[in-house]
Short mmCIF file of C-alpha atoms in Angstrom, two decimals:
data_model
loop_
_atom_site.label_atom_id
_atom_site.label_comp_id
_atom_site.label_asym_id
_atom_site.label_seq_id
_atom_site.Cartn_x
_atom_site.Cartn_y
_atom_site.Cartn_z
CA UNK A 896 27.83 -7.82 -48.76
CA UNK A 897 26.95 -5.03 -51.22
CA UNK A 898 26.68 -7.49 -54.10
CA UNK A 899 24.14 -9.70 -52.31
CA UNK A 900 20.75 -10.20 -53.84
CA UNK A 901 17.72 -9.51 -51.70
CA UNK A 902 17.12 -13.22 -51.08
CA UNK A 903 20.78 -13.75 -50.13
CA UNK A 904 20.65 -10.82 -47.75
CA UNK A 905 17.48 -12.13 -46.10
CA UNK A 906 19.15 -15.52 -45.67
CA UNK A 907 22.18 -13.80 -44.14
CA UNK A 908 19.97 -11.92 -41.68
CA UNK A 909 18.13 -15.10 -40.77
CA UNK A 910 21.40 -16.90 -40.02
CA UNK A 911 22.73 -13.98 -37.99
CA UNK A 912 19.53 -13.67 -35.97
CA UNK A 913 19.64 -17.40 -35.20
CA UNK A 914 23.22 -16.99 -33.98
CA UNK A 915 22.24 -14.14 -31.67
CA UNK A 916 19.14 -15.99 -30.51
CA UNK A 917 21.29 -18.95 -29.41
CA UNK A 918 23.81 -16.73 -27.58
CA UNK A 919 21.76 -14.00 -25.91
CA UNK A 920 18.72 -13.89 -23.65
CA UNK A 921 15.69 -11.94 -24.76
CA UNK A 922 16.54 -8.24 -24.30
CA UNK A 923 13.00 -7.13 -23.47
CA UNK A 924 12.55 -9.90 -20.91
CA UNK A 925 15.88 -8.93 -19.32
CA UNK A 926 14.75 -5.30 -19.04
CA UNK A 927 11.43 -6.37 -17.57
CA UNK A 928 13.21 -8.51 -14.99
CA UNK A 929 15.52 -5.80 -13.67
CA UNK A 930 12.61 -3.36 -13.38
CA UNK A 931 10.56 -5.99 -11.58
CA UNK A 932 13.38 -6.62 -9.09
CA UNK A 933 13.77 -2.89 -8.46
CA UNK A 934 10.02 -2.48 -7.96
CA UNK A 935 9.90 -5.54 -5.71
CA UNK A 936 12.58 -4.10 -3.46
CA UNK A 937 11.61 -0.43 -3.35
CA UNK A 938 8.15 0.37 -4.72
CA UNK A 939 5.06 -0.67 -2.74
CA UNK A 940 2.45 -2.58 -4.68
CA UNK A 941 -1.20 -2.24 -3.63
CA UNK A 942 -1.75 -5.83 -4.77
CA UNK A 943 0.50 -7.02 -1.95
CA UNK A 944 -1.96 -7.29 0.89
CA UNK A 945 -0.13 -10.07 2.77
CA UNK A 946 3.40 -11.33 3.26
CA UNK A 947 2.52 -14.34 1.13
CA UNK A 948 1.93 -12.01 -1.83
CA UNK A 949 5.56 -10.87 -1.63
CA UNK A 950 6.73 -14.45 -1.30
CA UNK A 951 4.76 -15.38 -4.40
CA UNK A 952 6.31 -12.52 -6.39
CA UNK A 953 9.77 -13.52 -5.20
CA UNK A 954 9.24 -17.01 -6.58
CA UNK A 955 8.11 -15.56 -9.89
CA UNK A 956 11.27 -13.44 -10.04
CA UNK A 957 13.40 -16.51 -9.37
CA UNK A 958 11.71 -18.34 -12.21
CA UNK A 959 12.23 -15.34 -14.50
CA UNK A 960 15.95 -15.09 -13.74
CA UNK A 961 16.40 -18.84 -14.09
CA UNK A 962 14.98 -18.66 -17.61
CA UNK A 963 17.23 -15.74 -18.53
CA UNK A 964 20.27 -17.49 -17.06
CA UNK A 965 19.46 -20.68 -18.94
CA UNK A 966 19.56 -18.73 -22.21
CA UNK A 967 23.13 -17.74 -21.32
CA UNK A 968 24.58 -20.96 -19.86
CA UNK A 969 22.31 -23.55 -21.56
CA UNK A 970 22.45 -25.81 -18.52
CA UNK A 971 19.44 -26.05 -16.23
CA UNK A 972 21.37 -26.99 -13.07
CA UNK A 973 23.80 -24.10 -13.57
CA UNK A 974 20.95 -21.66 -14.23
CA UNK A 975 19.27 -22.71 -10.98
CA UNK A 976 22.55 -22.27 -9.07
CA UNK A 977 23.01 -18.77 -10.53
CA UNK A 978 19.48 -17.88 -9.48
CA UNK A 979 19.77 -19.19 -5.93
CA UNK A 980 23.13 -17.48 -5.40
CA UNK A 981 21.81 -14.18 -6.73
CA UNK A 982 18.71 -14.13 -4.55
CA UNK A 983 20.67 -15.25 -1.49
CA UNK A 984 22.67 -12.03 -1.90
CA UNK A 985 19.58 -9.80 -2.15
CA UNK A 986 19.24 -8.95 1.59
CA UNK A 987 22.85 -7.67 1.74
CA UNK A 988 22.41 -5.77 -1.52
CA UNK A 989 19.20 -4.21 -0.22
CA UNK A 990 20.96 -3.02 2.95
CA UNK A 991 23.77 -1.52 0.88
CA UNK A 992 21.31 0.27 -1.38
CA UNK A 993 19.45 1.74 1.57
CA UNK A 994 22.80 3.22 2.66
CA UNK A 995 23.16 4.71 -0.83
CA UNK A 996 19.69 6.25 -0.52
CA UNK A 997 20.48 7.63 2.93
CA UNK A 998 23.70 9.18 1.57
CA UNK A 999 21.70 10.90 -1.15
CA UNK A 1000 19.19 12.17 1.40
CA UNK A 1001 21.97 13.55 3.60
CA UNK A 1002 23.86 15.14 0.72
CA UNK A 1003 21.07 16.61 -1.40
CA UNK A 1004 19.13 19.44 0.29
CA UNK A 1005 16.30 18.96 -2.24
CA UNK A 1006 15.61 15.42 -0.98
CA UNK A 1007 12.91 15.23 1.69
CA UNK A 1008 12.95 11.54 2.60
CA UNK A 1009 14.58 8.21 1.84
CA UNK A 1010 11.32 7.14 0.22
CA UNK A 1011 11.53 10.07 -2.21
CA UNK A 1012 15.06 9.00 -3.18
CA UNK A 1013 13.95 5.41 -3.75
CA UNK A 1014 11.03 6.41 -5.95
CA UNK A 1015 12.21 9.51 -7.81
CA UNK A 1016 16.00 9.71 -8.09
CA UNK A 1017 17.53 8.41 -11.35
CA UNK A 1018 20.97 8.29 -9.75
CA UNK A 1019 19.67 5.84 -7.18
CA UNK A 1020 17.97 3.72 -9.84
CA UNK A 1021 21.24 3.52 -11.81
CA UNK A 1022 23.14 2.59 -8.64
CA UNK A 1023 20.59 -0.11 -7.78
CA UNK A 1024 20.76 -1.68 -11.22
CA UNK A 1025 24.57 -1.53 -11.07
CA UNK A 1026 24.70 -3.31 -7.69
CA UNK A 1027 22.31 -6.05 -8.83
CA UNK A 1028 24.24 -6.45 -12.09
CA UNK A 1029 27.60 -6.48 -10.29
CA UNK A 1030 26.40 -9.42 -8.20
CA UNK A 1031 25.82 -11.44 -11.37
CA UNK A 1032 29.13 -10.19 -12.79
CA UNK A 1033 30.91 -11.52 -9.69
CA UNK A 1034 29.14 -14.84 -10.21
CA UNK A 1035 30.69 -15.04 -13.67
CA UNK A 1036 27.43 -14.60 -15.56
CA UNK A 1037 27.94 -13.20 -19.05
CA UNK A 1038 25.73 -10.89 -21.11
CA UNK A 1039 22.93 -10.35 -18.56
CA UNK A 1040 24.78 -7.81 -16.39
CA UNK A 1041 25.56 -5.72 -19.47
CA UNK A 1042 21.96 -5.84 -20.65
CA UNK A 1043 20.80 -4.63 -17.24
CA UNK A 1044 23.26 -1.73 -16.89
CA UNK A 1045 22.80 -0.62 -20.49
CA UNK A 1046 19.06 -0.53 -19.87
CA UNK A 1047 19.67 1.70 -16.83
CA UNK A 1048 21.98 3.79 -19.02
CA UNK A 1049 19.20 4.28 -21.57
CA UNK A 1050 16.74 5.35 -18.83
CA UNK A 1051 18.99 7.61 -16.74
CA UNK A 1052 22.01 8.63 -18.81
CA UNK A 1053 24.25 6.99 -16.19
CA UNK A 1054 26.65 4.43 -17.69
CA UNK A 1055 28.16 2.18 -15.00
CA UNK A 1056 29.94 -0.95 -16.16
CA UNK A 1057 28.87 -3.93 -14.01
CA UNK A 1058 32.52 -4.85 -13.45
CA UNK A 1059 33.30 -1.61 -11.59
CA UNK A 1060 33.83 -1.90 -7.82
CA UNK A 1061 31.92 0.66 -5.76
CA UNK A 1062 31.93 0.97 -1.98
CA UNK A 1063 29.15 1.90 0.43
CA UNK A 1064 27.10 5.11 0.66
CA UNK A 1065 27.63 5.96 -3.00
CA UNK A 1066 25.92 9.18 -4.07
CA UNK A 1067 25.10 10.19 -7.64
CA UNK A 1068 23.55 13.67 -7.82
CA UNK A 1069 21.52 14.37 -10.99
CA UNK A 1070 23.42 11.67 -12.85
CA UNK A 1071 23.06 12.45 -16.54
CA UNK A 1072 26.23 11.85 -18.52
CA UNK A 1073 28.16 9.92 -15.87
CA UNK A 1074 30.48 7.19 -17.20
CA UNK A 1075 32.19 4.68 -14.89
CA UNK A 1076 34.43 2.15 -16.61
CA UNK A 1077 34.89 -1.56 -16.02
CA UNK A 1078 38.03 -1.51 -13.84
CA UNK A 1079 37.12 1.59 -11.84
CA UNK A 1080 37.44 1.24 -8.07
CA UNK A 1081 35.44 3.61 -5.85
CA UNK A 1082 35.66 3.72 -2.06
CA UNK A 1083 33.05 4.58 0.56
CA UNK A 1084 31.11 7.85 0.84
CA UNK A 1085 31.99 9.07 -2.65
CA UNK A 1086 29.81 11.74 -4.28
CA UNK A 1087 29.67 12.25 -8.05
CA UNK A 1088 27.84 14.93 -10.00
CA UNK A 1089 26.52 14.86 -13.54
CA UNK A 1090 28.84 14.63 -16.52
CA UNK A 1091 31.72 12.93 -14.70
CA UNK A 1092 33.84 10.42 -16.62
CA UNK A 1093 35.97 7.80 -14.88
CA UNK A 1094 37.52 6.39 -18.00
CA UNK A 1095 40.53 4.81 -19.65
CA UNK A 1096 43.40 6.19 -21.63
CA UNK A 1097 43.79 4.68 -25.07
CA UNK A 1098 44.97 1.08 -24.74
CA UNK A 1099 45.12 -1.94 -27.00
CA UNK A 1100 42.22 -4.38 -27.05
CA UNK A 1101 44.49 -7.09 -25.62
CA UNK A 1102 45.41 -5.01 -22.56
CA UNK A 1103 43.87 -6.74 -19.54
CA UNK A 1104 45.48 -4.50 -16.93
CA UNK A 1105 43.53 -2.01 -14.84
CA UNK A 1106 42.45 0.75 -17.23
CA UNK A 1107 40.29 3.00 -15.09
CA UNK A 1108 41.02 5.18 -12.05
CA UNK A 1109 40.75 4.49 -8.34
CA UNK A 1110 38.71 6.90 -6.21
CA UNK A 1111 39.37 6.59 -2.49
CA UNK A 1112 36.99 7.23 0.43
CA UNK A 1113 35.11 10.50 0.99
CA UNK A 1114 35.93 12.05 -2.41
CA UNK A 1115 33.61 14.53 -4.13
CA UNK A 1116 33.82 14.92 -7.91
CA UNK A 1117 31.94 17.87 -9.39
CA UNK A 1118 30.20 18.08 -12.75
CA UNK A 1119 32.10 17.68 -15.98
CA UNK A 1120 35.30 16.31 -14.43
CA UNK A 1121 37.22 13.70 -16.43
CA UNK A 1122 39.58 11.30 -14.65
CA UNK A 1123 41.44 8.80 -16.79
CA UNK A 1124 43.90 5.95 -16.46
CA UNK A 1125 44.39 2.75 -14.49
CA UNK A 1126 47.25 4.15 -12.40
CA UNK A 1127 45.39 7.36 -11.53
CA UNK A 1128 44.44 7.45 -7.84
CA UNK A 1129 42.38 10.20 -6.25
CA UNK A 1130 43.37 10.25 -2.57
CA UNK A 1131 40.80 10.16 0.21
CA UNK A 1132 38.96 13.31 1.31
CA UNK A 1133 39.82 15.07 -1.97
CA UNK A 1134 37.61 17.48 -3.93
CA UNK A 1135 37.77 17.46 -7.71
CA UNK A 1136 36.24 20.60 -9.18
CA UNK A 1137 34.04 20.95 -12.24
CA UNK A 1138 35.55 20.48 -15.72
CA UNK A 1139 38.89 19.25 -14.34
CA UNK A 1140 40.88 16.90 -16.61
CA UNK A 1141 43.12 14.46 -14.69
CA UNK A 1142 45.45 11.73 -15.95
CA UNK A 1143 47.67 11.62 -12.87
CA UNK A 1144 47.22 10.81 -9.19
CA UNK A 1145 46.57 13.39 -6.48
CA UNK A 1146 47.30 12.88 -2.77
CA UNK A 1147 44.71 12.70 -0.02
CA UNK A 1148 43.01 15.96 1.05
CA UNK A 1149 43.68 17.58 -2.34
CA UNK A 1150 41.53 20.27 -3.91
CA UNK A 1151 41.81 20.28 -7.71
CA UNK A 1152 39.98 22.89 -9.73
CA UNK A 1153 39.81 24.40 -13.18
CA UNK A 1154 40.71 28.08 -13.10
CA UNK A 1155 38.39 30.24 -15.19
CA UNK A 1156 39.44 33.59 -16.57
CA UNK A 1157 37.06 36.48 -15.87
CA UNK A 1158 37.07 39.67 -17.93
CA UNK A 1159 34.89 42.63 -17.03
CA UNK A 1160 32.95 43.88 -20.01
CA UNK A 1161 33.30 47.58 -20.82
CA UNK A 1162 30.95 49.74 -22.88
CA UNK A 1163 32.18 48.22 -26.13
CA UNK A 1164 30.37 45.10 -27.31
CA UNK A 1165 32.08 41.72 -27.37
CA UNK A 1166 33.62 40.65 -30.65
CA UNK A 1167 31.16 39.23 -33.11
CA UNK A 1168 31.75 35.52 -32.27
CA UNK A 1169 30.42 36.11 -28.75
CA UNK A 1170 27.27 37.93 -29.92
CA UNK A 1171 24.81 35.09 -30.30
CA UNK A 1172 21.35 34.05 -29.23
CA UNK A 1173 19.85 30.66 -28.50
#
């Protein structure tokens, strides 16, 4: 590669771009679509004066997804089937997402209404994009679910793999820095704060076993906690404190916390390494 002439390198780029173009849908159009679906479901549009206006937009969204799906499967009939199956699932997904929003409203004292959660909470946006993407993942659609969730990741700092399985009334508070891996399983009424990682221990690329933890119902995981491993199970009703590092299971009703050491400062100053300003 380093010995290529400029013309050879340009030819190489051209060939590579053609390869990507044949294999992947347009990234910008994919990002536009997922935002349009979110807005269609949750953000009122002053242009929608009648029910027929919503119906017209729904048809446009179907056409948009069909085009994106065609770029993945390269078969028109299959792309139409993917689209119809996805939009048939939308009412159930909408109901599940409203439960997520209601959980956020109940849990976060700063939230004043469900509508505020729908419009202003990045954790809800990331959850919505995940649930929509997971539907396509379950349908066996490649590429598109990853484009959608990575777009949400770029906007919110919340990285949820579309293959993860997440139950009802899921609550992400603040959200920034959360990572939820592909084989993670999360139960109902789980609350997660910023900076939480539900990740994998180091495994080979060929390992197809479950790599990420299981979080049972009614668990709260506070900021900065790291939970790793496919055999790691956090039992129901447990509380995982901030900055905890876990690679083993804990039983139901556990409280796991990181113990901080507190020293009372006397009249002498701290050693030099602790004397700093920002």
